[in-house]
């Protein structure tokens, strides 16, 4: 993972602006809509695991118990849904993807997050390192509610919220970008809210 330059990614993030309302968005205030493409899956902690697979020298797997023992971070971020609501100052707790990805060797450039229920979403690898993405299992001081992605979801707040895959179970690393669920259905391959990349071609 040494090829990802911290300085470069950090500057670029700062350029996007860490707060404020991206173009075309409105502040939903205290609301927190549930947006799911299908039914809410229910996975017990005994069955749950998180795996990093694909183009890796050896795959990594964390049981729920192992995941709980990893170093954790509290994160306060603004989130931006492509349906135009934004929510300021949401508070989460979870494990940085830096911590999870540190356990594998890879020369991949892309991740495809996969989930219980079959949802997927694609993200460049450089967008989920350097403190920009987490697997979170707590929201607002409580265990993450099932409808919001519990037991655990991805949190990638600098991209539209569809990239924050609920019920996430792992990452598939690849040298080629495979479009995920919404990306296949015409949403933007990258999804930067600050550049209003809602749909393919934006
Ligand atoms: N597994 C899964 N993750 C998902 C979705 C989904 O349908 N399934 N919807 C996405 C979309 S479009 C958005 S806006 C957010 C919504 O998260 P919320 O329901 O917690 O507000 O989850 C994203 N992650
Ligand atoms: Mo969304």
Short mmCIF file of C-alpha atoms and ligand atoms in Angstrom, two decimals, residues 32-39 41 79-83 85 92 114-121 144 147-149 153-154 160-168 181-182, ligand 1:
data_model
loop_
_atom_site.label_atom_id
_atom_site.label_comp_id
_atom_site.label_asym_id
_atom_site.label_seq_id
_atom_site.Cartn_x
_atom_site.Cartn_y
_atom_site.Cartn_z
CA UNK A 32 -32.33 10.32 8.64
CA UNK A 33 -34.14 8.61 5.74
CA UNK A 34 -33.74 4.90 5.13
CA UNK A 35 -32.89 4.08 1.51
CA UNK A 36 -32.58 0.40 0.71
CA UNK A 37 -32.90 -1.32 -2.67
CA UNK A 38 -34.32 -4.46 -1.03
CA UNK A 39 -35.34 -5.98 2.29
CA UNK A 41 -31.01 -8.61 5.80
CA UNK A 79 -23.23 12.76 4.40
CA UNK A 80 -24.74 13.50 1.00
CA UNK A 81 -27.36 11.29 -0.66
CA UNK A 82 -27.82 11.43 -4.42
CA UNK A 83 -31.58 11.94 -3.81
CA UNK A 85 -30.59 15.33 1.13
CA UNK A 92 -20.13 7.11 13.91
CA UNK A 114 -20.07 -6.58 -1.21
CA UNK A 115 -22.92 -6.99 1.23
CA UNK A 116 -25.53 -9.29 2.67
CA UNK A 117 -28.48 -9.04 0.29
CA UNK A 118 -26.25 -8.78 -2.79
CA UNK A 119 -25.68 -5.00 -3.00
CA UNK A 120 -22.30 -3.92 -4.34
CA UNK A 121 -20.55 -0.61 -4.98
CA UNK A 144 -26.00 0.68 14.19
CA UNK A 147 -32.24 -0.48 8.60
CA UNK A 148 -29.18 1.80 8.50
CA UNK A 149 -26.83 -1.11 7.76
CA UNK A 153 -21.73 -0.63 7.03
CA UNK A 154 -19.15 1.14 4.96
CA UNK A 160 -22.45 10.15 -2.47
CA UNK A 161 -23.97 8.01 0.26
CA UNK A 162 -24.82 5.11 -2.09
CA UNK A 163 -21.08 4.28 -1.84
CA UNK A 164 -21.53 3.72 1.91
CA UNK A 165 -22.65 0.12 1.53
CA UNK A 166 -24.97 -1.13 4.28
CA UNK A 167 -24.60 -4.68 5.68
CA UNK A 168 -21.10 -4.77 4.21
CA UNK A 181 -25.35 -2.07 -8.19
CA UNK A 182 -26.30 1.59 -8.76
N1 LIG B 1 -26.52 -2.86 1.04
C1 LIG B 1 -27.02 -1.67 0.68
N2 LIG B 1 -26.33 -0.56 0.96
C2 LIG B 1 -26.81 0.65 0.62
C3 LIG B 1 -28.02 0.78 -0.07
C4 LIG B 1 -28.74 -0.39 -0.36
O1 LIG B 1 -29.83 -0.38 -0.97
N3 LIG B 1 -28.22 -1.60 0.04
N4 LIG B 1 -28.48 2.03 -0.43
C5 LIG B 1 -27.47 3.08 -0.57
C6 LIG B 1 -28.05 4.40 -0.70
S1 LIG B 1 -28.67 4.83 -2.22
C7 LIG B 1 -28.00 5.31 0.29
S2 LIG B 1 -28.49 6.90 0.08
C8 LIG B 1 -27.58 4.90 1.65
C9 LIG B 1 -28.73 5.11 2.59
O2 LIG B 1 -28.34 4.81 3.89
P1 LIG B 1 -29.43 4.97 5.02
O3 LIG B 1 -30.57 4.04 4.69
O4 LIG B 1 -28.74 4.61 6.30
O5 LIG B 1 -29.87 6.41 5.00
O6 LIG B 1 -27.17 3.55 1.74
C10 LIG B 1 -26.52 3.07 0.62
N5 LIG B 1 -26.07 1.75 0.92
#
